[in-house]
PDB file of C-alpha atoms in Angstrom:
ATOM      1  CA  MET A1237     -58.373-147.927 -10.596  1.00 95.00           C
ATOM      2  CA  THR A1238     -55.595-148.535  -8.132  1.00 95.00           C
ATOM      3  CA  ASN A1239     -52.000-149.103  -9.220  1.00 94.00           C
ATOM      4  CA  GLU A1240     -52.386-152.752  -8.216  1.00 96.00           C
ATOM      5  CA  GLU A1241     -55.482-153.174 -10.410  1.00 96.00           C
ATOM      6  CA  ILE A1242     -53.688-151.480 -13.294  1.00 97.00           C
ATOM      7  CA  GLU A1243     -50.616-153.704 -12.919  1.00 97.00           C
ATOM      8  CA  LEU A1244     -52.780-156.844 -12.797  1.00 98.00           C
ATOM      9  CA  GLY A1245     -54.563-155.691 -15.959  1.00 98.00           C
ATOM     10  CA  ILE A1246     -51.219-155.134 -17.674  1.00 98.00           C
ATOM     11  CA  LYS A1247     -49.976-158.617 -16.687  1.00 98.00           C
ATOM     12  CA  GLU A1248     -53.175-160.127 -18.074  1.00 98.00           C
ATOM     13  CA  LEU A1249     -52.713-158.241 -21.352  1.00 98.00           C
ATOM     14  CA  GLU A1250     -49.120-159.439 -21.574  1.00 98.00           C
ATOM     15  CA  GLN A1251     -50.266-163.053 -21.322  1.00 98.00           C
ATOM     16  CA  PHE A1252     -53.001-162.405 -23.872  1.00 98.00           C
ATOM     17  CA  TYR A1253     -50.427-160.984 -26.326  1.00 98.00           C
ATOM     18  CA  VAL A1254     -48.223-164.070 -25.946  1.00 97.00           C
ATOM     19  CA  ASN A1255     -51.211-166.305 -26.714  1.00 96.00           C
ATOM     20  CA  ARG A1256     -52.342-164.105 -29.616  1.00 96.00           C
ATOM     21  CA  LYS A1257     -48.818-164.172 -31.069  1.00 96.00           C
ATOM     22  CA  LYS A1258     -48.886-167.974 -31.071  1.00 95.00           C
ATOM     23  CA  GLU A1259     -52.255-167.962 -32.819  1.00 95.00           C
ATOM     24  CA  LEU A1260     -51.207-165.426 -35.446  1.00 96.00           C
ATOM     25  CA  ILE A1261     -47.905-167.162 -36.168  1.00 95.00           C
ATOM     26  CA  TYR A1262     -48.763-170.858 -35.887  1.00 95.00           C
ATOM     27  CA  ASP A1263     -52.423-170.893 -36.918  1.00 95.00           C
ATOM     28  CA  LYS A1264     -52.622-167.998 -39.360  1.00 95.00           C
ATOM     29  CA  GLY A1265     -49.089-167.869 -40.804  1.00 96.00           C
ATOM     30  CA  TRP A1266     -48.246-164.267 -39.906  1.00 97.00           C
ATOM     31  CA  SER A1267     -44.966-163.080 -38.407  1.00 96.00           C
ATOM     32  CA  TRP A1268     -43.230-159.828 -37.516  1.00 96.00           C
ATOM     33  CA  TYR A1269     -39.813-158.270 -37.477  1.00 96.00           C
ATOM     34  CA  LEU A1270     -38.317-155.232 -35.795  1.00 97.00           C
ATOM     35  CA  THR A1271     -37.213-152.263 -37.847  1.00 96.00           C
ATOM     36  CA  ASN A1272     -36.001-148.731 -37.286  1.00 95.00           C
ATOM     37  CA  ASN A1273     -37.965-147.738 -40.403  1.00 93.00           C
ATOM     38  CA  ALA A1274     -41.560-148.599 -39.475  1.00 92.00           C
ATOM     39  CA  PRO A1275     -44.418-147.727 -41.828  1.00 94.00           C
ATOM     40  CA  GLU A1276     -45.803-144.220 -41.409  1.00 92.00           C
ATOM     41  CA  SER A1277     -48.920-144.816 -43.513  1.00 95.00           C
ATOM     42  CA  PHE A1278     -51.342-147.653 -44.116  1.00 97.00           C
ATOM     43  CA  LYS A1279     -50.204-147.875 -47.736  1.00 96.00           C
ATOM     44  CA  ASP A1280     -46.632-148.244 -46.511  1.00 96.00           C
ATOM     45  CA  LEU A1281     -47.687-150.934 -44.000  1.00 97.00           C
ATOM     46  CA  LYS A1282     -49.436-152.913 -46.738  1.00 96.00           C
ATOM     47  CA  ASN A1283     -46.395-152.614 -49.010  1.00 95.00           C
ATOM     48  CA  LYS A1284     -43.956-153.621 -46.274  1.00 94.00           C
ATOM     49  CA  ALA A1285     -46.018-156.501 -44.879  1.00 94.00           C
ATOM     50  CA  ILE A1286     -44.716-158.763 -47.616  1.00 87.00           C
ATOM     51  CA  ASP A1287     -45.411-162.480 -47.237  1.00 92.00           C
ATOM     52  CA  MET A1288     -47.485-161.772 -44.113  1.00 96.00           C
ATOM     53  CA  GLN A1289     -44.450-160.365 -42.250  1.00 96.00           C
ATOM     54  CA  ILE A1290     -45.345-157.196 -40.380  1.00 97.00           C
ATOM     55  CA  PRO A1291     -42.632-154.593 -39.696  1.00 97.00           C
ATOM     56  CA  ILE A1292     -42.773-153.349 -36.093  1.00 96.00           C
ATOM     57  CA  ALA A1293     -41.031-150.188 -34.846  1.00 94.00           C
ATOM     58  CA  ASP A1294     -38.111-150.976 -32.562  1.00 94.00           C
ATOM     59  CA  TYR A1295     -38.315-147.481 -31.062  1.00 92.00           C
ATOM     60  CA  GLY A1296     -40.766-145.621 -28.847  1.00 88.00           C
ATOM     61  CA  ASN A1297     -40.809-148.315 -26.156  1.00 90.00           C
ATOM     62  CA  ASP A1298     -38.857-146.560 -23.418  1.00 92.00           C
ATOM     63  CA  THR A1299     -41.962-145.549 -21.465  1.00 95.00           C
ATOM     64  CA  CYS A1300     -44.496-148.198 -22.535  1.00 95.00           C
ATOM     65  CA  ILE A1301     -46.866-149.569 -19.903  1.00 97.00           C
ATOM     66  CA  TYR A1302     -45.629-153.142 -20.228  1.00 97.00           C
ATOM     67  CA  SER A1303     -42.959-154.836 -18.123  1.00 96.00           C
ATOM     68  CA  SER A1304     -40.755-155.234 -21.197  1.00 95.00           C
ATOM     69  CA  PRO A1305     -40.627-153.730 -24.695  1.00 96.00           C
ATOM     70  CA  ASP A1306     -41.219-157.279 -25.976  1.00 96.00           C
ATOM     71  CA  TYR A1307     -44.861-157.064 -24.894  1.00 97.00           C
ATOM     72  CA  ASN A1308     -45.207-153.701 -26.587  1.00 96.00           C
ATOM     73  CA  TYR A1309     -43.897-155.282 -29.803  1.00 97.00           C
ATOM     74  CA  LEU A1310     -46.524-158.030 -29.480  1.00 97.00           C
ATOM     75  CA  SER A1311     -49.223-155.421 -28.902  1.00 97.00           C
ATOM     76  CA  ARG A1312     -48.113-153.567 -32.044  1.00 97.00           C
ATOM     77  CA  PHE A1313     -47.976-156.839 -34.005  1.00 97.00           C
ATOM     78  CA  TRP A1314     -51.590-157.661 -33.126  1.00 98.00           C
ATOM     79  CA  HIS A1315     -52.690-154.065 -33.748  1.00 98.00           C
ATOM     80  CA  ASP A1316     -51.074-153.869 -37.202  1.00 97.00           C
ATOM     81  CA  TYR A1317     -52.381-157.343 -38.055  1.00 98.00           C
ATOM     82  CA  MET A1318     -55.852-155.973 -37.305  1.00 98.00           C
ATOM     83  CA  HIS A1319     -55.235-152.931 -39.509  1.00 98.00           C
ATOM     84  CA  LEU A1320     -54.285-155.226 -42.375  1.00 98.00           C
ATOM     85  CA  THR A1321     -57.043-157.818 -41.969  1.00 97.00           C
ATOM     86  CA  LEU A1322     -59.740-155.172 -41.431  1.00 98.00           C
ATOM     87  CA  ASP A1323     -58.283-153.091 -44.287  1.00 98.00           C
ATOM     88  CA  ARG A1324     -58.380-149.959 -42.147  1.00 98.00           C
ATOM     89  CA  GLY A1325     -55.922-147.099 -42.371  1.00 97.00           C
ATOM     90  CA  PHE A1326     -54.340-144.828 -39.794  1.00 96.00           C
ATOM     91  CA  SER A1327     -56.959-142.073 -39.607  1.00 97.00           C
ATOM     92  CA  PHE A1328     -58.406-141.497 -36.142  1.00 98.00           C
ATOM     93  CA  GLU A1329     -61.718-143.072 -37.160  1.00 98.00           C
ATOM     94  CA  ASP A1330     -59.924-146.135 -38.555  1.00 98.00           C
ATOM     95  CA  GLU A1331     -57.767-146.392 -35.437  1.00 98.00           C
ATOM     96  CA  LYS A1332     -60.902-146.296 -33.293  1.00 98.00           C
ATOM     97  CA  TYR A1333     -62.498-148.996 -35.458  1.00 98.00           C
ATOM     98  CA  VAL A1334     -59.438-151.243 -35.118  1.00 98.00           C
ATOM     99  CA  ILE A1335     -59.203-150.674 -31.362  1.00 98.00           C
ATOM    100  CA  LEU A1336     -62.918-151.456 -30.882  1.00 98.00           C
ATOM    101  CA  ASN A1337     -62.465-154.685 -32.838  1.00 98.00           C
ATOM    102  CA  GLN A1338     -59.490-155.556 -30.659  1.00 98.00           C
ATOM    103  CA  LEU A1339     -61.674-154.960 -27.590  1.00 98.00           C
ATOM    104  CA  LYS A1340     -64.169-157.434 -29.014  1.00 98.00           C
ATOM    105  CA  GLY A1341     -61.334-159.947 -29.301  1.00 97.00           C
ATOM    106  CA  LEU A1342     -60.277-159.335 -25.712  1.00 98.00           C
ATOM    107  CA  ASN A1343     -63.844-159.758 -24.530  1.00 97.00           C
ATOM    108  CA  LYS A1344     -64.330-162.941 -26.548  1.00 97.00           C
ATOM    109  CA  ALA A1345     -61.103-164.350 -25.042  1.00 97.00           C
ATOM    110  CA  GLY A1346     -62.475-163.755 -21.542  1.00 98.00           C
ATOM    111  CA  VAL A1347     -60.032-161.003 -20.630  1.00 98.00           C
ATOM    112  CA  SER A1348     -61.106-159.142 -17.478  1.00 98.00           C
ATOM    113  CA  MET A1349     -62.800-155.762 -17.612  1.00 97.00           C
ATOM    114  CA  ALA A1350     -59.806-154.268 -15.781  1.00 97.00           C
ATOM    115  CA  ALA A1351     -57.423-155.459 -18.515  1.00 98.00           C
ATOM    116  CA  GLN A1352     -59.826-154.273 -21.227  1.00 98.00           C
ATOM    117  CA  THR A1353     -59.933-150.853 -19.568  1.00 98.00           C
ATOM    118  CA  VAL A1354     -56.132-150.687 -19.481  1.00 98.00           C
ATOM    119  CA  PHE A1355     -56.064-151.658 -23.160  1.00 98.00           C
ATOM    120  CA  TRP A1356     -58.672-149.028 -24.071  1.00 98.00           C
ATOM    121  CA  VAL A1357     -56.874-146.229 -22.273  1.00 98.00           C
ATOM    122  CA  ASP A1358     -53.488-147.233 -23.670  1.00 97.00           C
ATOM    123  CA  MET A1359     -54.655-147.551 -27.268  1.00 98.00           C
ATOM    124  CA  TYR A1360     -57.597-145.183 -27.671  1.00 98.00           C
ATOM    125  CA  HIS A1361     -56.422-142.305 -25.504  1.00 97.00           C
ATOM    126  CA  GLN A1362     -52.970-142.292 -27.106  1.00 97.00           C
ATOM    127  CA  ALA A1363     -54.586-142.284 -30.575  1.00 97.00           C
ATOM    128  CA  LYS A1364     -56.882-139.460 -29.494  1.00 98.00           C
ATOM    129  CA  TYR A1365     -53.941-137.502 -28.075  1.00 98.00           C
ATOM    130  CA  TYR A1366     -52.107-137.877 -31.386  1.00 96.00           C
ATOM    131  CA  ASN A1367     -55.235-136.857 -33.311  1.00 97.00           C
ATOM    132  CA  ASP A1368     -55.700-133.783 -31.111  1.00 97.00           C
ATOM    133  CA  THR A1369     -52.054-132.638 -30.949  1.00 97.00           C
ATOM    134  CA  GLY A1370     -50.225-134.209 -33.903  1.00 95.00           C
ATOM    135  CA  GLU A1371     -47.652-135.536 -31.445  1.00 95.00           C
ATOM    136  CA  PHE A1372     -47.011-138.836 -29.736  1.00 93.00           C
ATOM    137  CA  VAL A1373     -47.343-139.120 -25.966  1.00 95.00           C
ATOM    138  CA  GLU A1374     -43.901-138.588 -24.421  1.00 94.00           C
ATOM    139  CA  ASN A1375     -44.309-140.798 -21.352  1.00 96.00           C
ATOM    140  CA  GLN A1376     -46.830-143.499 -22.203  1.00 95.00           C
ATOM    141  CA  LYS A1377     -46.866-145.142 -18.775  1.00 96.00           C
ATOM    142  CA  GLU A1378     -47.406-141.874 -16.905  1.00 97.00           C
ATOM    143  CA  PHE A1379     -50.092-140.793 -19.405  1.00 97.00           C
ATOM    144  CA  VAL A1380     -52.005-144.090 -19.165  1.00 97.00           C
ATOM    145  CA  PHE A1381     -51.694-144.455 -15.387  1.00 97.00           C
ATOM    146  CA  ASN A1382     -52.881-140.881 -14.810  1.00 97.00           C
ATOM    147  CA  ILE A1383     -56.037-141.556 -16.821  1.00 97.00           C
ATOM    148  CA  LEU A1384     -56.650-144.981 -15.277  1.00 97.00           C
ATOM    149  CA  ARG A1385     -56.335-143.653 -11.703  1.00 96.00           C
ATOM    150  CA  LYS A1386     -59.449-141.576 -12.436  1.00 95.00           C
ATOM    151  CA  TYR A1387     -61.472-144.719 -13.267  1.00 88.00           C
ATOM    152  CA  PRO A1388     -63.509-146.237 -10.410  1.00 82.00           C
TER     153      PRO A1388
END
């Protein structure tokens, strides 16, 4: 993928997240709030998501792929909503299951293959990196772009 294709995919994902946020908040009754003490386990997420309010980490956004941390928060909101509604934990297999279900949602919403590819690389490859190393990716944007540039 070229940088232009990647950037267009990111913009499309950003718009999708805005629309998904509206659906989750207005149609389903969920909401989110920022915290510097985000859940580190699925049990903790379930305990902290009181009254359908999901705590979202206000850190780790310095190098996200999105044009603003706000879109990264929306991505995390949708992702953690999926964890909760699918009742899937934070193991690598559960992460993969959640991400694949999110891809189904992107596909159903008519999101382009380019944007779905950006989503997959951002979510799956970072989860795989964490599973393989026990560490978070330091520069998310560089990590994701380097992988995506290898895609046709």
